[in-house]
Structures are given as C-alpha cells and as structure tokens.
Amino acid sequence: MKFGTKTIHAGVEPDPSTGAIMTPIFQTSTYVQRSPGDHQGYEYSRTHNPTRTALQNNLAALENGKYGLCFSSGLGAIDAIIKLLNPGDEVISTNDLYGGSYRIFTKVFQRYGIKFHFVSMEDPASIEASINENTKLIWAETPTNPMMNIVDISKIAAVAKKHGVLLAVDNTFATPFLQNPLDLGADIVMHSVTKYLAGHSDVVMGAIIVNDDDLAERLAFIQNACGATPGPQDCFLVLRGIKTLHIRMERHCQNGKTIAAFLRTHPMVDKVYWPGFEDHPNHQVAKTQMRDFGGMISFTIKGNRIEDANKVLENLHYFALAESLGGVESLCGHPATMTHASIPKEEREKVGLVDSLIRLSVGIEDADDLKEDLKQALAKIG
C-alpha cells in the first residue's frame, strides 16, 4: 500500500460481528473467558483492547515497522523507553529538545542513576566522542523542538550500530508522512500522537514503533506492567484523525512554506528557523531524509525583547496562544516560558532559544488569512 492508502486501511478491518466499516469503540475493562486462560485474545483492557490493537497496527504500518504500542501520552511513551535501561546506564541526547523530555530525563530518571549527556547532533562526531562503555541509548529529535535543527538519522544510526547502542528518534514534528526513521536505521520511533497523528487537538496519547522482536516484547511488558495505556475512545479518535493525515500534512507543508517566506521578509523579524530554506545549515540533510519540510516554524523578534514577543502573541487571532502543536488550527507559543520553561535559561540560550523566540504550528487554514494575522500582530511592535 502507498502511504495514503495505509492511513485508511492498514491494520483496520470491518467489524466481523456487524460489518461496521469503522473500528468500534470497545468500551470495556474486561472480557469473558470460557475457562481460565481460554479466551479470544483479550483478558483485561490495560493489557489489550481491540480498538487499541487496530490503532497500534495502523501506526506500525505507517512507520514501516512490525510492532506499535500506544501510551496515555507522549511522555508515557518516553518513560517506557527509558525504563529499558538500568542504573548506571548513560544516554546521549540532542541538546535542543522538547522541554518535557529534558524534564523527565533530568528530574526523574537521573535520580535513579541514569546519566544523560546533551550534545549537538548536527555533527555525528560529537556523539561518538561522548560514547563510553555505559552508553546504552542515543535519543534524537528531528526536526528539533523548537530550533528546527535536522539530525542525519542514517549517520547517527551508523554510529549507534558501530557501538552496539540503541537509537530512538522522536518523529513527532515530521510524522511518518515526512520521514520514517526505522527505514534510516533507527531502532525505536516515538510519537506524541497528541500532535499531527491525531491532528484535531482533542486527544493526548503517545506511541512507540519498533521492528525488533525482543525490543517489542520488553516494551509491551513495560506497557502492561506500568499501565500508562490509552482508553478506547481516544484510540478511536486517533484512528479517525489518521485517515486524513496525508492530506492534512500536504496543507501544513504548503502553508508552512508560505508563512516562513513571509516572516523572512518582515522588517520586525530577526531570524526564521525552518529547514526548507536553502541556506538552513541542515537543508541538504532535510531534503534527503524528508519528503517535505513541515509546518513548524520558529522566529525571533529584532531586539530580542520578551515584551515584544508577548505583545505579538497576545494580539494574534487565528494563531491561538496555546500549548501543543500539530492540530488543524494554527497555534503559537513562547517556548522560554511555556514548553521549554523547565530547561535552565543558560542552557536554552546556548542553542539559540532566546526570550523573543516564538514557535508557530501552522495549521491548514487559508494562508492569506494567516499572513494577515501575523502582519497585524507584528505591527503592534512596529
């Protein structure tokens, strides 16, 4: 199946009992057994649920993987991945990443003896220099949040394989429509399903996709044992959202290109971060491993004053000021005080996350309306 067909048909079959074309919401906690252990594949909905099974199979197909596992949030999925490790193990992570990932790494798992190193991943040599006998995992985001850096998955996968280290890639910003990290050598793909996959700002969920049988078994054990699983209603909503993923992403990419070009010519805008620009430092890598450049953009205001950023954010209309991203509606945010507030200021500024930086999740509205919205908000500081 081609991608657009996978979004609608992969892992999904008409309900055999009724012929319903949409996967039913199996709103049940438990399942009747004929005798102890003699059941129809389902015992308890923390362990398995038919609606969740359909979604997990669909997500695995979209990422060209064998196994999909869903969790109650993106951080629930990250939590499960780090629980593969033991005290004394070490992780190499990108130094530009989602604030929630940084928080769970440094404030939760570091307390249990897992050590994290944050390095620039634009040069694979910097990763190799940080690997030692305790390194067990490389954690990458690409594009990164919020600086829109691109990590060369194939090159990092080669380093990971050379040293017998797992490579996990947070593919939330790109989605499987734009890139497939497993095809590029990654061992684990993670998604905040909340974002583009669900696509309508009405679900919180995470997912992991893998190919390795043993890895899948270990993660499934953690999923069941720790219990951070989503309910069937949310799984149904994500299945419904995924059916339009390919056409939504086409519009997100189209609008993203338009808005990035507009911002770059605006007199009040300093820097615009979007990997589709030919002079973006990682543009060629993005062009090679991605099918398009996405709808996520970050930009800074000239003078780098937080009060100017706040004024712009307060006066936007179609770009709603809110946490999250990837919905059909456009959203804007201030990473320094919102999504990345848990990262110390000096660490944020090392990667360019300054106080005036604004992150846009460009939706699928009419691009002219979005441009006008930005124009009138930027005029408040002009």
C-alpha positions as semicolon CSV with decimal commas, in nm:
position;residue;x (nm);y (nm);z (nm)
1;M;0,000;0,000;0,000
2;K;0,106;0,356;-0,067
3;F;0,100;0,593;0,231
4;G;-0,240;0,749;0,165
5;T;-0,396;0,404;0,142
6;K;-0,221;0,290;0,460
7;T;-0,371;0,578;0,661
8;I;-0,720;0,448;0,581
9;H;-0,681;0,071;0,555
10;A;-0,365;-0,055;0,732
11;G;-0,443;-0,259;1,041
12;V;-0,814;-0,187;1,011
13;E;-1,081;-0,436;0,903
14;P;-1,463;-0,412;0,906
15;D;-1,602;-0,544;1,234
16;P;-1,666;-0,917;1,177
17;S;-1,972;-0,929;1,402
18;T;-2,164;-0,643;1,234
19;G;-1,978;-0,538;0,921
20;A;-1,923;-0,188;1,066
21;I;-1,665;-0,018;0,845
22;M;-1,529;0,191;1,133
23;T;-1,343;0,019;1,416
24;P;-1,583;0,000;1,711
25;I;-1,503;0,165;2,044
26;F;-1,464;-0,138;2,267
27;Q;-1,555;0,045;2,587
28;T;-1,491;-0,242;2,823
29;S;-1,247;-0,311;3,102
30;T;-1,262;-0,691;3,094
31;Y;-1,354;-0,989;2,873
32;V;-1,543;-1,313;2,946
33;Q;-1,332;-1,630;2,938
34;R;-1,466;-1,977;2,858
35;S;-1,237;-2,125;3,122
36;P;-0,929;-1,988;3,298
37;G;-0,685;-1,877;3,027
38;D;-0,923;-1,980;2,746
39;H;-1,024;-1,652;2,587
40;Q;-1,038;-1,479;2,248
41;G;-0,709;-1,294;2,280
42;Y;-0,833;-1,036;2,528
43;E;-0,836;-1,060;2,908
44;Y;-0,814;-0,707;3,050
45;S;-0,806;-0,372;2,871
46;R;-0,486;-0,245;3,030
47;T;-0,314;-0,536;2,855
48;H;-0,506;-0,539;2,526
49;N;-0,811;-0,371;2,377
50;P;-0,936;-0,432;2,020
51;T;-0,965;-0,059;1,941
52;R;-0,610;-0,003;2,062
53;T;-0,487;-0,308;1,871
54;A;-0,623;-0,165;1,546
55;L;-0,451;0,169;1,612
56;Q;-0,121;0,007;1,707
57;N;-0,122;-0,199;1,388
58;N;-0,205;0,109;1,182
59;L;0,078;0,312;1,336
60;A;0,325;0,028;1,282
61;A;0,231;0,016;0,913
62;L;0,271;0,394;0,874
63;E;0,627;0,376;1,010
64;N;0,710;0,058;0,815
65;G;0,752;-0,124;1,146
66;K;0,637;-0,459;1,281
67;Y;0,509;-0,353;1,623
68;G;0,321;-0,050;1,753
69;L;0,249;0,029;2,116
70;C;0,028;0,313;2,239
71;F;0,057;0,503;2,567
72;S;-0,153;0,756;2,751
73;S;0,080;1,042;2,648
74;G;0,399;1,109;2,459
75;L;0,584;1,131;2,790
76;G;0,432;0,796;2,886
77;A;0,597;0,653;2,575
78;I;0,931;0,817;2,660
79;D;0,902;0,685;3,016
80;A;0,866;0,330;2,882
81;I;1,172;0,365;2,658
82;I;1,397;0,490;2,939
83;K;1,270;0,206;3,159
84;L;1,455;-0,030;2,924
85;L;1,771;0,097;3,096
86;N;1,934;0,021;3,431
87;P;2,103;0,237;3,695
88;G;2,450;0,325;3,574
89;D;2,347;0,335;3,207
90;E;2,405;0,652;3,008
91;V;2,204;0,830;2,736
92;I;2,326;1,074;2,474
93;S;2,053;1,321;2,384
94;T;2,031;1,615;2,150
95;N;2,088;1,946;2,329
96;D;1,786;2,100;2,154
97;L;1,479;1,903;2,253
98;Y;1,128;1,927;2,392
99;G;1,127;2,063;2,746
100;G;0,916;1,773;2,875
101;S;1,177;1,526;2,750
102;Y;1,453;1,724;2,922
103;R;1,248;1,734;3,242
104;I;1,177;1,361;3,262
105;F;1,541;1,284;3,180
106;T;1,697;1,521;3,436
107;K;1,434;1,544;3,711
108;V;1,304;1,186;3,714
109;F;1,541;0,928;3,568
110;Q;1,868;1,095;3,665
111;R;1,762;1,039;4,029
112;Y;1,767;0,665;3,960
113;G;2,126;0,660;3,842
114;I;2,080;0,706;3,468
115;K;2,313;0,971;3,329
116;F;2,224;1,200;3,036
117;H;2,462;1,389;2,808
118;F;2,320;1,670;2,594
119;V;2,519;1,734;2,275
120;S;2,473;1,890;1,935
121;M;2,377;1,612;1,696
122;E;2,436;1,803;1,373
123;D;2,787;1,655;1,375
124;P;2,782;1,277;1,440
125;A;3,143;1,302;1,560
126;S;3,023;1,485;1,873
127;I;2,801;1,186;1,952
128;E;3,078;0,934;1,903
129;A;3,306;1,136;2,130
130;S;3,051;1,104;2,412
131;I;3,003;0,727;2,387
132;N;3,156;0,506;2,656
133;E;3,102;0,152;2,784
134;N;2,795;0,267;2,982
135;T;2,618;0,428;2,686
136;K;2,304;0,233;2,602
137;L;2,081;0,479;2,414
138;I;2,101;0,774;2,175
139;W;1,794;1,000;2,186
140;A;1,732;1,220;1,883
141;E;1,465;1,464;1,769
142;T;1,446;1,576;1,409
143;P;1,335;1,840;1,334
144;T;1,427;1,956;1,683
145;N;1,191;2,145;1,909
146;P;1,196;2,444;1,883
147;M;1,509;2,535;1,683
148;M;1,420;2,321;1,380
149;N;1,763;2,162;1,350
150;I;1,784;1,846;1,140
151;V;1,966;1,536;1,259
152;D;2,108;1,296;0,999
153;I;1,938;0,976;1,114
154;S;2,136;0,744;0,884
155;K;2,474;0,874;1,005
156;I;2,377;0,857;1,371
157;A;2,233;0,508;1,319
158;A;2,570;0,400;1,180
159;V;2,744;0,533;1,493
160;A;2,488;0,357;1,716
161;K;2,530;0,025;1,535
162;K;2,910;0,051;1,549
163;H;2,897;0,080;1,929
164;G;2,600;-0,151;1,994
165;V;2,383;0,134;2,120
166;L;2,009;0,177;2,065
167;L;1,889;0,476;1,863
168;A;1,548;0,625;1,943
169;V;1,403;0,904;1,729
170;D;1,123;1,138;1,832
171;N;0,943;1,173;1,499
172;T;0,661;1,397;1,626
173;F;0,739;1,707;1,417
174;A;0,793;1,518;1,092
175;T;0,528;1,243;1,123
176;P;0,558;0,922;0,921
177;F;0,429;1,118;0,623
178;L;0,756;1,312;0,602
179;Q;1,014;1,062;0,727
180;N;1,048;0,704;0,851
181;P;1,338;0,668;1,097
182;L;1,322;0,286;1,107
183;D;1,399;0,282;0,735
184;L;1,702;0,502;0,808
185;G;1,844;0,270;1,074
186;A;1,674;0,377;1,398
187;D;1,573;0,107;1,648
188;I;1,282;0,293;1,807
189;V;1,044;0,559;1,679
190;M;0,845;0,766;1,929
191;H;0,549;0,995;1,861
192;S;0,349;1,234;2,066
193;V;0,031;1,113;1,894
194;T;-0,141;1,415;2,052
195;K;0,005;1,628;1,776
196;Y;-0,014;1,563;1,398
197;L;-0,122;1,200;1,410
198;A;-0,444;1,275;1,599
199;G;-0,445;1,616;1,437
200;H;-0,751;1,776;1,596
201;S;-0,636;1,886;1,944
202;D;-0,879;1,652;2,118
203;V;-0,657;1,362;2,232
204;V;-0,348;1,312;2,449
205;M;-0,150;1,000;2,352
206;G;0,195;0,861;2,274
207;A;0,325;0,574;2,062
208;I;0,634;0,363;2,003
209;I;0,708;0,167;1,686
210;V;0,986;-0,095;1,656
211;N;1,092;-0,384;1,434
212;D;1,295;-0,596;1,676
213;D;1,100;-0,882;1,837
214;D;1,284;-0,873;2,169
215;L;1,257;-0,495;2,197
216;A;0,884;-0,514;2,125
217;E;0,838;-0,780;2,392
218;R;1,025;-0,578;2,654
219;L;0,833;-0,261;2,576
220;A;0,500;-0,445;2,576
221;F;0,586;-0,582;2,922
222;I;0,653;-0,227;3,046
223;Q;0,334;-0,100;2,880
224;N;0,126;-0,360;3,064
225;A;0,319;-0,365;3,392
226;C;0,330;0,013;3,435
227;G;-0,015;0,073;3,290
228;A;0,022;0,403;3,103
229;T;-0,224;0,292;2,835
230;P;-0,486;0,497;2,645
231;G;-0,857;0,431;2,651
232;P;-1,056;0,303;2,351
233;Q;-1,234;0,635;2,290
234;D;-0,901;0,811;2,240
235;C;-0,779;0,528;2,017
236;F;-1,091;0,563;1,803
237;L;-1,037;0,939;1,768
238;V;-0,675;0,889;1,660
239;L;-0,776;0,624;1,404
240;R;-1,023;0,875;1,264
241;G;-0,763;1,153;1,261
242;I;-0,503;0,940;1,085
243;K;-0,735;0,881;0,791
244;T;-0,669;1,239;0,678
245;L;-0,304;1,261;0,789
246;H;-0,162;1,264;0,436
247;I;-0,389;1,542;0,307
248;R;-0,352;1,746;0,625
249;M;0,027;1,722;0,609
250;E;0,030;1,836;0,247
251;R;-0,154;2,154;0,353
252;H;0,060;2,202;0,665
253;C;0,372;2,188;0,446
254;Q;0,227;2,421;0,184
255;N;0,119;2,677;0,442
256;G;0,446;2,640;0,633
257;K;0,644;2,734;0,323
258;T;0,425;3,040;0,266
259;I;0,445;3,163;0,624
260;A;0,821;3,103;0,653
261;A;0,881;3,308;0,338
262;F;0,655;3,587;0,465
263;L;0,827;3,609;0,803
264;R;1,169;3,623;0,645
265;T;1,081;3,945;0,463
266;H;0,917;4,119;0,759
267;P;1,115;4,415;0,897
268;M;1,044;4,330;1,263
269;V;1,156;3,968;1,235
270;D;1,519;3,879;1,305
271;K;1,574;3,505;1,244
272;V;1,340;3,245;1,097
273;Y;1,404;2,876;1,166
274;W;1,258;2,643;0,903
275;P;1,450;2,359;0,732
276;G;1,302;2,433;0,390
277;F;1,526;2,735;0,339
278;E;1,820;2,653;0,113
279;D;2,058;2,832;0,350
280;H;1,934;2,641;0,655
281;P;2,251;2,469;0,785
282;N;2,088;2,124;0,760
283;H;1,880;2,182;0,447
284;Q;2,051;1,915;0,238
285;V;2,003;1,654;0,510
286;A;1,637;1,751;0,540
287;K;1,598;1,733;0,165
288;T;1,748;1,383;0,163
289;Q;1,566;1,220;0,454
290;M;1,234;1,410;0,450
291;R;0,966;1,426;0,181
292;D;0,884;1,790;0,262
293;F;0,970;2,040;0,533
294;G;0,664;2,053;0,756
295;G;0,453;2,322;0,916
296;M;0,660;2,402;1,227
297;I;0,843;2,737;1,228
298;S;1,025;2,936;1,495
299;F;1,127;3,301;1,467
300;T;1,277;3,577;1,679
301;I;1,195;3,947;1,707
302;K;1,457;4,213;1,637
303;G;1,593;4,350;1,964
304;N;1,516;4,022;2,143
305;R;1,278;4,173;2,396
306;I;1,038;3,938;2,571
307;E;0,778;4,215;2,594
308;D;0,771;4,238;2,212
309;A;0,719;3,863;2,182
310;N;0,439;3,881;2,437
311;K;0,272;4,165;2,250
312;V;0,276;3,968;1,926
313;L;0,141;3,657;2,095
314;E;-0,134;3,849;2,274
315;N;-0,256;4,006;1,950
316;L;-0,266;3,704;1,723
317;H;-0,614;3,578;1,637
318;Y;-0,601;3,278;1,403
319;F;-0,278;3,164;1,569
320;A;-0,416;3,068;1,910
321;L;-0,177;3,108;2,204
322;A;-0,171;2,757;2,350
323;E;0,049;2,463;2,439
324;S;0,084;2,179;2,186
325;L;0,103;2,171;1,807
326;G;0,000;1,973;1,502
327;G;-0,371;2,043;1,503
328;V;-0,573;2,160;1,205
329;E;-0,587;2,504;1,368
330;S;-0,278;2,725;1,386
331;L;-0,115;2,762;1,727
332;C;0,158;2,987;1,862
333;G;0,369;2,958;2,173
334;H;0,652;3,110;2,371
335;P;0,896;2,824;2,439
336;A;1,101;3,011;2,702
337;T;0,800;3,039;2,935
338;M;0,582;2,755;2,810
339;T;0,705;2,429;2,652
340;H;1,073;2,473;2,747
341;A;1,048;2,656;3,079
342;S;1,190;2,351;3,258
343;I;1,523;2,398;3,077
344;P;1,757;2,648;3,253
345;K;1,784;2,982;3,072
346;E;2,158;2,947;3,011
347;E;2,104;2,606;2,852
348;R;1,819;2,736;2,635
349;E;2,023;3,028;2,508
350;K;2,320;2,806;2,415
351;V;2,110;2,659;2,133
352;G;1,950;2,992;2,033
353;L;1,627;2,965;2,232
354;V;1,616;3,331;2,333
355;D;1,339;3,523;2,509
356;S;1,188;3,666;2,191
357;L;1,160;3,329;2,014
358;I;0,807;3,239;1,904
359;R;0,711;2,891;1,781
360;L;0,435;2,852;1,525
361;S;0,240;2,541;1,441
362;V;0,098;2,643;1,105
363;G;-0,247;2,495;1,054
364;I;-0,450;2,422;0,744
365;E;-0,644;2,750;0,726
366;D;-0,616;2,983;0,427
367;A;-0,255;3,100;0,412
368;D;-0,353;3,459;0,326
369;D;-0,553;3,487;0,647
370;L;-0,259;3,353;0,846
371;K;-0,022;3,604;0,686
372;E;-0,259;3,891;0,763
373;D;-0,289;3,773;1,122
374;L;0,088;3,777;1,167
375;K;0,117;4,112;0,988
376;Q;-0,133;4,287;1,217
377;A;0,020;4,136;1,534
378;L;0,375;4,231;1,432
379;A;0,252;4,583;1,356
380;K;0,182;4,627;1,728
381;I;0,557;4,646;1,790
382;G;0,647;4,830;1,469
